[in-house]
mmCIF file of C-alpha atoms and ligand atoms in Angstrom:
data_model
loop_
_atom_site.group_PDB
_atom_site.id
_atom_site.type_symbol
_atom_site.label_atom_id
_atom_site.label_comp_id
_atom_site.label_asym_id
_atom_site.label_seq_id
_atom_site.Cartn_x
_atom_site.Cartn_y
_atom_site.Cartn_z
ATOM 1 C CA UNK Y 1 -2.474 131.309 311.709
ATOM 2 C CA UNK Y 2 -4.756 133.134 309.772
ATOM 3 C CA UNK Y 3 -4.595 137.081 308.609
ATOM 4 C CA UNK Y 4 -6.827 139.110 306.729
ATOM 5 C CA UNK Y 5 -4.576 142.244 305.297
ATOM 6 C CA UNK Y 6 -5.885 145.092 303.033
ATOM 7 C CA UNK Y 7 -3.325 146.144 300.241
ATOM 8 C CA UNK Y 8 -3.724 149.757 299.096
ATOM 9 C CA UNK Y 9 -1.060 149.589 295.980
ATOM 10 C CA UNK Y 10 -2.050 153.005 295.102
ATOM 11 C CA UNK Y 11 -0.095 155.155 291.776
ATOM 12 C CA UNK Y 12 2.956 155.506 290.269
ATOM 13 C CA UNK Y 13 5.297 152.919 291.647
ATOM 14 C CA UNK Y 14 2.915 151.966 294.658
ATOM 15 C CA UNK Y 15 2.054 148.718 292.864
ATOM 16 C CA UNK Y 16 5.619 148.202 291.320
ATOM 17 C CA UNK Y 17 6.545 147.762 294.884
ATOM 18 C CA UNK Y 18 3.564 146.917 296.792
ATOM 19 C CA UNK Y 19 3.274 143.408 294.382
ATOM 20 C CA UNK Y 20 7.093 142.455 295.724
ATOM 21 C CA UNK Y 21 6.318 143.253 299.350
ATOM 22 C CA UNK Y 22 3.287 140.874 299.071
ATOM 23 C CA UNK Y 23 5.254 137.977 297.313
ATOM 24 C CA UNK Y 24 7.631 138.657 300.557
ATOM 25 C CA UNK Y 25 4.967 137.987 302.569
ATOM 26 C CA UNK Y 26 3.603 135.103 300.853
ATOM 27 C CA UNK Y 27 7.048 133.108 301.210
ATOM 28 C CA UNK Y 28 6.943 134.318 304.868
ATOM 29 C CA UNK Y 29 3.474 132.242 304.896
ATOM 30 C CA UNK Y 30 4.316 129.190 302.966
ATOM 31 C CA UNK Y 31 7.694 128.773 305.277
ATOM 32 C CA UNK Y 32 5.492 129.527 308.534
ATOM 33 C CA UNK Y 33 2.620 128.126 307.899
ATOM 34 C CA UNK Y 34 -0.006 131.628 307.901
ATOM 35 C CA UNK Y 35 -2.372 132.535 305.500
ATOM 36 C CA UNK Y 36 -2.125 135.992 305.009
ATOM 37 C CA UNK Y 37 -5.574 136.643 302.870
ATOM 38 C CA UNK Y 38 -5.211 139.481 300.443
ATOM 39 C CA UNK Y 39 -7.806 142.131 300.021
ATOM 40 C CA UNK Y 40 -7.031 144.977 297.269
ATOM 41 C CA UNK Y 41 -8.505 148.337 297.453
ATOM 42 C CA UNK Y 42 -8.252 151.648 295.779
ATOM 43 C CA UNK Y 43 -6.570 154.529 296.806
ATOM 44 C CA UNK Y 44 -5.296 158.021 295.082
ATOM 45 C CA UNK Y 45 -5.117 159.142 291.699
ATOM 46 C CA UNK Y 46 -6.420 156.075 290.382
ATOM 47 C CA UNK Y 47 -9.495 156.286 292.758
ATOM 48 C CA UNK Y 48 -9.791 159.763 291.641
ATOM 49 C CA UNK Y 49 -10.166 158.760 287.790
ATOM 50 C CA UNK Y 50 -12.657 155.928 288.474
ATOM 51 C CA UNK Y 51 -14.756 157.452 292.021
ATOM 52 C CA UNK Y 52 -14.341 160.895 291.887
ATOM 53 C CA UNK Y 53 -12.459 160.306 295.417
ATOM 54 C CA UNK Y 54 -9.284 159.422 296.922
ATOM 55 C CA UNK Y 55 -10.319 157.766 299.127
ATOM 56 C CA UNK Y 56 -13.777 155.242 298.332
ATOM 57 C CA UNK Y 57 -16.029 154.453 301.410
ATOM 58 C CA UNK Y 58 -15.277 150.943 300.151
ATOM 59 C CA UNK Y 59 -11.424 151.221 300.932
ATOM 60 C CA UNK Y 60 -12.223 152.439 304.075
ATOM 61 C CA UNK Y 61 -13.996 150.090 305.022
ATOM 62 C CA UNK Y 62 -11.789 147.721 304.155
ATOM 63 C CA UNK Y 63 -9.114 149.414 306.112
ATOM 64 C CA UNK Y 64 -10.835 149.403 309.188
ATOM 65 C CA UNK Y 65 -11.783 145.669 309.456
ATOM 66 C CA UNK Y 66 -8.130 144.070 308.766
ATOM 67 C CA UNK Y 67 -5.192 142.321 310.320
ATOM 68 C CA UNK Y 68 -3.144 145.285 309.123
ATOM 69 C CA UNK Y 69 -2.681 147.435 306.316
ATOM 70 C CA UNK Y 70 -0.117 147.769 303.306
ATOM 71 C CA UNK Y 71 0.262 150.938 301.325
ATOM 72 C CA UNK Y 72 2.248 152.026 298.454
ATOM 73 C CA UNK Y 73 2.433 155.132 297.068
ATOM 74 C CA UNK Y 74 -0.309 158.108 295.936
ATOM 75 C CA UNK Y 75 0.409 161.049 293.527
ATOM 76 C CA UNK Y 76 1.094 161.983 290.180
ATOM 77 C CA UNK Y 77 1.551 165.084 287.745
ATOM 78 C CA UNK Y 78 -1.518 163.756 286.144
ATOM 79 C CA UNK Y 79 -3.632 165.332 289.685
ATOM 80 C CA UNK Y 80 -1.627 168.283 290.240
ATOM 81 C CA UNK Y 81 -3.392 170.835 288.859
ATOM 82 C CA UNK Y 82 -3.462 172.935 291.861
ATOM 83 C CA UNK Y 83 -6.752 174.151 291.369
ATOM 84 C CA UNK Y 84 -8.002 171.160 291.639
ATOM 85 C CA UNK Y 85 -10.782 170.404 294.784
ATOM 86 C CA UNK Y 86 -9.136 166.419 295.675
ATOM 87 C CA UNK Y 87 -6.001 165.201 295.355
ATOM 88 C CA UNK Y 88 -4.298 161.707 295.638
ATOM 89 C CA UNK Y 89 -2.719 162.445 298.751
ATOM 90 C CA UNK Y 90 -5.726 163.397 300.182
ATOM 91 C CA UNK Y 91 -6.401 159.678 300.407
ATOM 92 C CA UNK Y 92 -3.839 158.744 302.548
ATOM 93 C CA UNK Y 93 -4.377 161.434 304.866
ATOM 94 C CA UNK Y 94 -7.987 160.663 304.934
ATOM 95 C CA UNK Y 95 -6.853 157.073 306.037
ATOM 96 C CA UNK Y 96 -4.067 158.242 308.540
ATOM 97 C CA UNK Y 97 -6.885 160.264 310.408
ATOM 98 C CA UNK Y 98 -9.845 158.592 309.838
ATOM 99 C CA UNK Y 99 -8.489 156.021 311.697
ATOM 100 C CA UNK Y 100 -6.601 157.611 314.116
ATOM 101 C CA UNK Y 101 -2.795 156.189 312.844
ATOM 102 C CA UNK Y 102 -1.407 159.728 315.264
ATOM 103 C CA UNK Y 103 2.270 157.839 315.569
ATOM 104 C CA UNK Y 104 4.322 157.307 312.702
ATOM 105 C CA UNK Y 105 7.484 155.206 313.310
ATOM 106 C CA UNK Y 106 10.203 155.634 310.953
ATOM 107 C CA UNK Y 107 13.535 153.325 311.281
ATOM 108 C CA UNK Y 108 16.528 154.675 310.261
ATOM 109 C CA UNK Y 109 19.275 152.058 309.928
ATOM 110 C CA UNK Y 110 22.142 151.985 307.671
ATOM 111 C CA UNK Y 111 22.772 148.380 306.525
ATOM 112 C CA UNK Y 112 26.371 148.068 306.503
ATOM 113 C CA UNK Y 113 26.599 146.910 303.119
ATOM 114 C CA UNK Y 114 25.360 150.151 301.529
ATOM 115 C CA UNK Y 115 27.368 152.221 303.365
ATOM 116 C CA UNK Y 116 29.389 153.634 300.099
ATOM 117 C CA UNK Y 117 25.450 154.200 298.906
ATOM 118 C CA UNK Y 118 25.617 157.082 301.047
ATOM 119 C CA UNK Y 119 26.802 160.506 299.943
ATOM 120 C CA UNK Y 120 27.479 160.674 303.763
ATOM 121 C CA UNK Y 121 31.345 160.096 304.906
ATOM 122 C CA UNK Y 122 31.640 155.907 305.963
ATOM 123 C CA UNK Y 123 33.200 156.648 309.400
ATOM 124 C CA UNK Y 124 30.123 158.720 310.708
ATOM 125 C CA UNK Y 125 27.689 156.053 309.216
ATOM 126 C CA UNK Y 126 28.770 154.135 311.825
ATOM 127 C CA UNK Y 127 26.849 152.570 314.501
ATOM 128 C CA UNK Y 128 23.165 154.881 312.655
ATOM 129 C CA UNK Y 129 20.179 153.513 314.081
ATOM 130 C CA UNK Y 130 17.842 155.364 315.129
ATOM 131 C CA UNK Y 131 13.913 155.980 314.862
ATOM 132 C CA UNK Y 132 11.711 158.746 314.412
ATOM 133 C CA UNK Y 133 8.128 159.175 315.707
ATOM 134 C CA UNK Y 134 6.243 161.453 313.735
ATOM 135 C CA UNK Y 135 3.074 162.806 314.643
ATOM 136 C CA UNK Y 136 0.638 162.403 312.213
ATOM 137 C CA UNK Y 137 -2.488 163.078 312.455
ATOM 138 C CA UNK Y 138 -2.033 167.094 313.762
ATOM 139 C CA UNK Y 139 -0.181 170.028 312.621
ATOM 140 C CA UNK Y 140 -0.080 172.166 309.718
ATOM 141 C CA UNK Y 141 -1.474 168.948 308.012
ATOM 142 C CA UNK Y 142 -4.634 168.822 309.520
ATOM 143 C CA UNK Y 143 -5.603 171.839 311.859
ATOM 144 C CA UNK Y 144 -8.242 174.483 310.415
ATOM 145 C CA UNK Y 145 -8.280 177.266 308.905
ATOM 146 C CA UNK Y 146 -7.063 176.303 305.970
ATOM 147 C CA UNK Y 147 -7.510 177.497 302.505
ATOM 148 C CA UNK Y 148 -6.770 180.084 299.621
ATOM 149 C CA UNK Y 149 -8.756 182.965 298.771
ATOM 150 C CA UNK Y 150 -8.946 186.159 297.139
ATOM 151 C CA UNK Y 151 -8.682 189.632 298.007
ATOM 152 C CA UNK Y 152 -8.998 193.078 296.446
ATOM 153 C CA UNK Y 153 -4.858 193.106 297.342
ATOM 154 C CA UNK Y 154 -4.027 189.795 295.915
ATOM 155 C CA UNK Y 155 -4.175 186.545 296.656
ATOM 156 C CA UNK Y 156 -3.752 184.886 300.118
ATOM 157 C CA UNK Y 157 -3.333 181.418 302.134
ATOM 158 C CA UNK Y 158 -3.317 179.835 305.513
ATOM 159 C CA UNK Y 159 -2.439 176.906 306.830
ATOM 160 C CA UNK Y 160 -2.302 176.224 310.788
ATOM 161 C CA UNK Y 161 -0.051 175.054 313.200
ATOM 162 C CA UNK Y 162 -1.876 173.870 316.279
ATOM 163 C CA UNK Y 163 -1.515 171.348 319.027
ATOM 164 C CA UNK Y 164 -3.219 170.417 321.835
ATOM 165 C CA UNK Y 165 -1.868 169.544 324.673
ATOM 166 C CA UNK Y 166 -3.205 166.049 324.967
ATOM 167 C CA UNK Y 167 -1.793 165.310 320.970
ATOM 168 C CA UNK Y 168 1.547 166.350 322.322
ATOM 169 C CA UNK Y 169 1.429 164.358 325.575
ATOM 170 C CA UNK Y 170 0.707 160.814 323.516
ATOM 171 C CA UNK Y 171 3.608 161.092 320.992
ATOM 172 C CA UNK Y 172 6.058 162.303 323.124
ATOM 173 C CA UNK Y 173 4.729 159.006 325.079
ATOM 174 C CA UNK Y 174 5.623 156.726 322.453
ATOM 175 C CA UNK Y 175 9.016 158.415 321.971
ATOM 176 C CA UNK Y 176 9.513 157.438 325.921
ATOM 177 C CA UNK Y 177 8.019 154.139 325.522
ATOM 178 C CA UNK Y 178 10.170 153.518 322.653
ATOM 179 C CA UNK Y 179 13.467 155.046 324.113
ATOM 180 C CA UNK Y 180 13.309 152.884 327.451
ATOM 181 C CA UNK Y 181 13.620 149.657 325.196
ATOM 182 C CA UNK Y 182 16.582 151.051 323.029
ATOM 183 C CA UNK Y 183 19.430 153.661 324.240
ATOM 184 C CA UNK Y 184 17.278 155.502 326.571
ATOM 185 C CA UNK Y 185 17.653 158.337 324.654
ATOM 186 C CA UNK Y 186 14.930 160.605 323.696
ATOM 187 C CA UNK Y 187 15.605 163.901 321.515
ATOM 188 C CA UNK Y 188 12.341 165.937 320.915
ATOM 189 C CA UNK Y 189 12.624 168.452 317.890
ATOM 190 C CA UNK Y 190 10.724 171.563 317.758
ATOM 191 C CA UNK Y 191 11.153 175.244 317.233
ATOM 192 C CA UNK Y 192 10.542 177.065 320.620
ATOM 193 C CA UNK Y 193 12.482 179.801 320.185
ATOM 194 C CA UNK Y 194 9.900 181.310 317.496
ATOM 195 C CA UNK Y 195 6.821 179.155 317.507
ATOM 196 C CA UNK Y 196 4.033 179.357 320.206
ATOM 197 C CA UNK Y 197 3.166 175.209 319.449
ATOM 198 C CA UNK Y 198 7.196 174.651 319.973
ATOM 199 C CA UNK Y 199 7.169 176.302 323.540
ATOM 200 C CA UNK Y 200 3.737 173.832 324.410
ATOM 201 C CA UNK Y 201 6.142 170.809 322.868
ATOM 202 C CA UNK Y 202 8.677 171.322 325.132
ATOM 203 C CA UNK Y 203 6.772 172.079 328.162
ATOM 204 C CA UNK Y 204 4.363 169.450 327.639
ATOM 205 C CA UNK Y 205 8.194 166.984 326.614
ATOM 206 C CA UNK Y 206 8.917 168.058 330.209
ATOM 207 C CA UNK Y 207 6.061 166.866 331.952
ATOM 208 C CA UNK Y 208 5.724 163.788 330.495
ATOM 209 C CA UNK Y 209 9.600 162.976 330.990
ATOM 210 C CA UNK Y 210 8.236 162.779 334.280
ATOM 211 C CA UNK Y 211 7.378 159.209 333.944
ATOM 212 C CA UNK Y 212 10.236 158.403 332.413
ATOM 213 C CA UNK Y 213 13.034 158.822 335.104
ATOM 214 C CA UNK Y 214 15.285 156.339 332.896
ATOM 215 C CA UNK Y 215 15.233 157.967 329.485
ATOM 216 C CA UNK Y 216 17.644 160.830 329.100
ATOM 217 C CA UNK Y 217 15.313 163.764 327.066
ATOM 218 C CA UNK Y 218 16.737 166.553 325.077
ATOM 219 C CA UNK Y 219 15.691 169.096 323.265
ATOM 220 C CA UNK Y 220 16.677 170.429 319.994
ATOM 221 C CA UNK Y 221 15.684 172.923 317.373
ATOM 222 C CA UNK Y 222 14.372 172.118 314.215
ATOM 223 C CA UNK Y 223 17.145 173.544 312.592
ATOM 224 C CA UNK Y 224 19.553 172.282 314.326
ATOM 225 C CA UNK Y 225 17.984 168.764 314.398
ATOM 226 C CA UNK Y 226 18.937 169.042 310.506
ATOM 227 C CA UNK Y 227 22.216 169.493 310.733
ATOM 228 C CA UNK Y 228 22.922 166.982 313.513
ATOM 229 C CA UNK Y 229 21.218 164.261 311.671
ATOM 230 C CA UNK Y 230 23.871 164.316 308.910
ATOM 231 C CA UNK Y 231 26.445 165.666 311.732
ATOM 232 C CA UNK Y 232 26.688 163.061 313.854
ATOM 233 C CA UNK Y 233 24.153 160.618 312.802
ATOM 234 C CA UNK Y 234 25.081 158.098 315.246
ATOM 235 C CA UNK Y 235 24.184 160.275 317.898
ATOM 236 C CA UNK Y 236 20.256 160.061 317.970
ATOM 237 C CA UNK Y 237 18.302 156.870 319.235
ATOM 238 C CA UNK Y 238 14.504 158.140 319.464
ATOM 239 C CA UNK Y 239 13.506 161.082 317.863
ATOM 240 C CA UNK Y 240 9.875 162.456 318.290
ATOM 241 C CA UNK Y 241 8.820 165.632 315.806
ATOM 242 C CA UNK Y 242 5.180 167.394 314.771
ATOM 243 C CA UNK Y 243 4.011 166.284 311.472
ATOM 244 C CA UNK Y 244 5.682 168.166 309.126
ATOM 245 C CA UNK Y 245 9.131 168.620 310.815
ATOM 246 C CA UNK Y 246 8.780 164.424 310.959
ATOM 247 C CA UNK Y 247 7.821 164.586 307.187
ATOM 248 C CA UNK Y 248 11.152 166.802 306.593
ATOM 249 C CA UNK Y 249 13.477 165.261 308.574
ATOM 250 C CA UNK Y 250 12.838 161.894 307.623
ATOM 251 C CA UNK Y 251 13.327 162.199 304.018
ATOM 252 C CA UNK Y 252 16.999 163.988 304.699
ATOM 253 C CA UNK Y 253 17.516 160.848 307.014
ATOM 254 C CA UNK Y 254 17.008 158.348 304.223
ATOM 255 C CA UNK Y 255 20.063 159.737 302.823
ATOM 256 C CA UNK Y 256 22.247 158.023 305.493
ATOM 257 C CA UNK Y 257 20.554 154.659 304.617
ATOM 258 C CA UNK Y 258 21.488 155.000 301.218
ATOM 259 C CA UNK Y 259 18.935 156.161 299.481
ATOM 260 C CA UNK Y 260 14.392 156.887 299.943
ATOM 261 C CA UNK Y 261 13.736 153.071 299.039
ATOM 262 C CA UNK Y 262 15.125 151.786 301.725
ATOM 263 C CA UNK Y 263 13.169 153.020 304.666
ATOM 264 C CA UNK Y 264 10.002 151.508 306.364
ATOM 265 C CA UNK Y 265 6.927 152.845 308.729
ATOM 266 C CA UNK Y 266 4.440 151.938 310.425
ATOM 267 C CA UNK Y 267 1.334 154.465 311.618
ATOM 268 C CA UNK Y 268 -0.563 153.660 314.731
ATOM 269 C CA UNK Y 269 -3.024 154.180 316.944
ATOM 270 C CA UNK Y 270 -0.934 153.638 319.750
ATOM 271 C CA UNK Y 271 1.420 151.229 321.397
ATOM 272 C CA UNK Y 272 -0.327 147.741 322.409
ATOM 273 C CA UNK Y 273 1.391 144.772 323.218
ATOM 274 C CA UNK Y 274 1.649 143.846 320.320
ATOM 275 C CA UNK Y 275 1.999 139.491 321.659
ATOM 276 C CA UNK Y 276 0.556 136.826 320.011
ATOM 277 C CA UNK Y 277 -3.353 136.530 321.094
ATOM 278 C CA UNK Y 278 -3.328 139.515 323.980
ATOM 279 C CA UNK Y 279 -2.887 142.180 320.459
ATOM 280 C CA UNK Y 280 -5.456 144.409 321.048
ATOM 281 C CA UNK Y 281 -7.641 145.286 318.030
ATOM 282 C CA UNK Y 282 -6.312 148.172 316.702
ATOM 283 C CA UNK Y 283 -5.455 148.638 313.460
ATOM 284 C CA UNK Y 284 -2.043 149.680 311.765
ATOM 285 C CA UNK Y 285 -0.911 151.094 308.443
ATOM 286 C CA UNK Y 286 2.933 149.684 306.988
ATOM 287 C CA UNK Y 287 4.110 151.964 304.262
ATOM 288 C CA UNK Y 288 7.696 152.810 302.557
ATOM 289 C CA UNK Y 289 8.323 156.644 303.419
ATOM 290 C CA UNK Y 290 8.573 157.135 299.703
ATOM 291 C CA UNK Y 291 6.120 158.838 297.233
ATOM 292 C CA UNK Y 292 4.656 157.477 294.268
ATOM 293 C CA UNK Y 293 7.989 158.587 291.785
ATOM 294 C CA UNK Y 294 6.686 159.099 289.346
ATOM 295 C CA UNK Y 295 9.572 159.881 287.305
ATOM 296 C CA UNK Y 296 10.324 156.187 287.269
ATOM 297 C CA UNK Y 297 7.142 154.824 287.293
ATOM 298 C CA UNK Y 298 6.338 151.568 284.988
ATOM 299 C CA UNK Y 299 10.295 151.260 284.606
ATOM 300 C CA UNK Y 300 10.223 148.466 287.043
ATOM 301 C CA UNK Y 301 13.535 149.683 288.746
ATOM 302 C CA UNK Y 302 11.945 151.401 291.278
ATOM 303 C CA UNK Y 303 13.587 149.510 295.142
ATOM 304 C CA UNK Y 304 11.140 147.731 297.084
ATOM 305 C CA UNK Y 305 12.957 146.863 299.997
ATOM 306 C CA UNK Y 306 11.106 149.901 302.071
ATOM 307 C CA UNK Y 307 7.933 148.388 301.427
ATOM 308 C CA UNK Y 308 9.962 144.928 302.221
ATOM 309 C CA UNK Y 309 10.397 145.889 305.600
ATOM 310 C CA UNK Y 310 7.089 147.614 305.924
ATOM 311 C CA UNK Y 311 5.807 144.385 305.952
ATOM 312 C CA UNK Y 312 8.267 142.992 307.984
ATOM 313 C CA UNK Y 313 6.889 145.649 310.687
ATOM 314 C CA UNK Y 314 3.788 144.703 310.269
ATOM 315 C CA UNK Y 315 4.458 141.141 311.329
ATOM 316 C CA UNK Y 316 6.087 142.173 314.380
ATOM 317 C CA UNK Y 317 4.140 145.101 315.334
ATOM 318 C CA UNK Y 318 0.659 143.928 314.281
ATOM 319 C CA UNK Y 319 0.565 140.245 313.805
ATOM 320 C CA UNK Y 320 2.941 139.690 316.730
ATOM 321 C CA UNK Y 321 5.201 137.507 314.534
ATOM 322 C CA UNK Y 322 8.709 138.177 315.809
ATOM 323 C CA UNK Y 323 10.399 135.266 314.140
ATOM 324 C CA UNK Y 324 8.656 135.959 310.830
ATOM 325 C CA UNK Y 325 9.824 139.817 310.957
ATOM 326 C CA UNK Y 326 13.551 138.679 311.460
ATOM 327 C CA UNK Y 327 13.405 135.877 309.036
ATOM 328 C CA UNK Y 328 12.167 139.185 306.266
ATOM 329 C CA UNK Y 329 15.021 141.609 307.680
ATOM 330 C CA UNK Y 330 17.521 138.681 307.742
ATOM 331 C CA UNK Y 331 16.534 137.685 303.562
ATOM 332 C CA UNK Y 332 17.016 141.528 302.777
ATOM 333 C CA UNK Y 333 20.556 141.897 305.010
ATOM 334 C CA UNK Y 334 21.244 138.873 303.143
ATOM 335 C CA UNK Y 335 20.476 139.885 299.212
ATOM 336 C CA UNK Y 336 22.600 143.394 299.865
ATOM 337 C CA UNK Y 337 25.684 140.955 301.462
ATOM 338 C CA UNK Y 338 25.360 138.997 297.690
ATOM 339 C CA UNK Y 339 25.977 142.175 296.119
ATOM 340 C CA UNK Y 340 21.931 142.226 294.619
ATOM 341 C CA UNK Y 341 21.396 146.008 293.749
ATOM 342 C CA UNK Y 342 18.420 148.178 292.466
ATOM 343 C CA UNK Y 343 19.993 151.007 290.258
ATOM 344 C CA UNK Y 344 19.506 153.933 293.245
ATOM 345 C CA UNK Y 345 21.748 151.856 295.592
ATOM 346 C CA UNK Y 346 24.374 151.000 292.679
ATOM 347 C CA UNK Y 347 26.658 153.610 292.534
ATOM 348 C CA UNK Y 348 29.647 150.920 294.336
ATOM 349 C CA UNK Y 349 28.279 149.014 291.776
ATOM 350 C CA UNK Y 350 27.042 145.248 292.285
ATOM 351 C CA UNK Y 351 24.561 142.940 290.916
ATOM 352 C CA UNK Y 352 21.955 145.749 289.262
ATOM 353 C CA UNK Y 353 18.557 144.010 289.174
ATOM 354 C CA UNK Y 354 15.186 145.386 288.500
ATOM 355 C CA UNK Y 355 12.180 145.660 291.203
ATOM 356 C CA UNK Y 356 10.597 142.457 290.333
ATOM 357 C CA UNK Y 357 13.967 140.121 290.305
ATOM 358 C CA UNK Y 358 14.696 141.802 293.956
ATOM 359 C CA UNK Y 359 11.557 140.868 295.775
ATOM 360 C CA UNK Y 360 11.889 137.254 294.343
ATOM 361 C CA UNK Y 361 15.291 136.740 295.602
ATOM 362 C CA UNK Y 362 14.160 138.389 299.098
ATOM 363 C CA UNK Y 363 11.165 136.229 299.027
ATOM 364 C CA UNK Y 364 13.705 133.356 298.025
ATOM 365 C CA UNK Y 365 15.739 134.147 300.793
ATOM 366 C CA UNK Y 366 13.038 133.661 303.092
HETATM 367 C C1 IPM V 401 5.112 160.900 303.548
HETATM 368 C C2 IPM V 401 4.642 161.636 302.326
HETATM 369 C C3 IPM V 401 3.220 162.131 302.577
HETATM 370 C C4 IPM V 401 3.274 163.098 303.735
HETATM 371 C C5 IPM V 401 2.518 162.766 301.354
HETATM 372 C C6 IPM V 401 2.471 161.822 300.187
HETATM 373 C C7 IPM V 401 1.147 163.259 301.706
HETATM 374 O O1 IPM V 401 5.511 162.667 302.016
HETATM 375 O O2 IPM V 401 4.436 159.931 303.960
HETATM 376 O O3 IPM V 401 6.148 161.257 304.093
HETATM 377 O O4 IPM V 401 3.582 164.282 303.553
HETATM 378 O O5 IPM V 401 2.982 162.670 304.847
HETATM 379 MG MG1 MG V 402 7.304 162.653 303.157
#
């Protein structure tokens, strides 16, 4: 078959790892047969320095008539002057809402092989998998007023926390939706003993849970959902969050899988089927849950196996290639079982290769 996908490589090491994720998935085409057509676009700091923007109406429009989307990294010390009117990230966040990507599904599974990776004691790594749904397109990211401004007493800021309750209703959906095919277990995280938005979560959790007679739903604390994540890991099957909680939690979750490089997403517009011909036309961003590191940057050691399996979701969840996804997942289980290491999941040791030498023995693999 044939696939038209837009690659947003982005700063720092966005292209380091985007440029491995795409020879991934042009070994997945040779060995399947697809053509996955490659359409580059700018996004970020770099857009900044050359358009002015983050985000160019070119890359947008590029995004939003695609097979699916991949996305690196944005950011840099080089834009964070914090006076400054745009920044980098404002291009991803321009993309995420601009086209309506409100769920953000974020894997969490410990491959067994990097379990001494893991800061986190071996015996309650055991049996981790679990995935979060972030919201992402509400929140304290999005919702006006927002801004800075000064007063005769000093300077002030605001940022707002609001949900309706329709964008609470359609995440806490997916979390079901999700749940039913997995443990049946949904935990939805919020902070309803203080915040007015966490009391709506729950109620509106409730109502929808309705629908879901088969999926156990608790409730947890934001706070709490912290601690239990390193706790007793093993515990949690589907977790649903707001957009910043999600954006917090997620990152302290990596830590279980060994380290930030390791762990997909995908942001959608919804659930669809997701089958062969019957996909509905809606379109879907894949990114690692990493930023742009820029601390490493142009080292070429940066790990590219979360963009890896970004693209691995985005066979499965976009292009409605099943086989294709495993064949990815099963190359990458495969390079950790020989040992292949990039330095931030060395410290057992291992074969220590750079970014580049990684994606060509995943892509070898496949
Ligand atoms: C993420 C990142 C982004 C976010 C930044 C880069 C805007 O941290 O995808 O988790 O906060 O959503
Ligand atoms: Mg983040």
């Amino acid at each position: 078959m044939e696939f038209s996908i837009t690659v947003l490589p982005g700063d720092g090491i966005g292209p380091e790892v985007v440029a491995e994720a795409v020879k991934v998935m042009d070994a997945v085409g040779r060995r399947f047969g697809h053509d996955f057509g490659t359409s580059f676009g700018r996004v970020g700091g770099n857009a900044i320095d050359e358009f002015g923007t983050p985000l160019p109406e070119e890359t947008l429009a590029m995004c939003r008539k695609t097979d699916g989307i991949l996305f690196g990294a944005v950011g840099g010390p080089k834009w964070d002057d914090p006076r400054a009117k745009t920044r980098p990230e404002d291009g991803i966040l321009a993309i995420r809402k601009g086209l309506g990507l409100f769920a953000n599904l974020r894997p969490v599974k410990v491959f067994p092989e990097l379990i001494n990776s893991s800061p986190i004691k071996p015996a309650l790594l055991e049996g981790v998998d679990m995935i979060v749904v972030r919201e992402l397109t509400g929140g304290l990211y999005f919702a006006k007023p927002k801004k800075r401004w000064e007063t005769s007493r000093g300077r002030r800021g605001v940022d707002t926390l609001r949900y309706t309750e329709q964008e609470i209703a359609r995440i806490v959906r997916v979390g079901f939706e999700l749940a039913r095919g997995r443990r049946k277990l949904l935990t939805s995280v919020d902070k309803a003993n203080v915040l007015e938005t966490g009391r709506l979560w729950r109620e509106v959790a409730k109502e929808v849970a309705e629908d879901y007679p088969d999926v156990e739903l608790e409730h947890i604390l934001v706070d709490n959902a912290a601690m239990q994540i390193i706790r007793r890991p093993a515990h949690f099957d589907v977790i649903v969050a707001e957009n910043t909680f999600g954006d917090i939690l997620t990152d302290e979750a990596s830590v279980l899988a060994g380290s930030m490089g390791m762990l997909p997403s995908a942001s959608l517009a919804g659930l669809s089927s997701g089958k062969g011909g019957r996909r509905r036309r809606v379109v879907s961003l894949y990114e690692p849950i990493h930023g742009s590191a820029p601390d490493i940057a142009g080292q070429g050691i940066a790990n590219p196996i979360g963009t890896i399996l970004s693209v691995s979701m985005m066979l499965r969840l976009s292009l409605g290639l099943d086989e294709e996804a495993d064949a990815v997942e099963k190359a990458v289980e495969g390079v950790l079982a020989e040992g292949y290491r990039t330095p931030d999941i060395a410290s057992d040791g291992g074969n220590v290769v750079k970014t580049a030498e990684m994606g060509e023995v995943i892509a070898g693999r496949v």
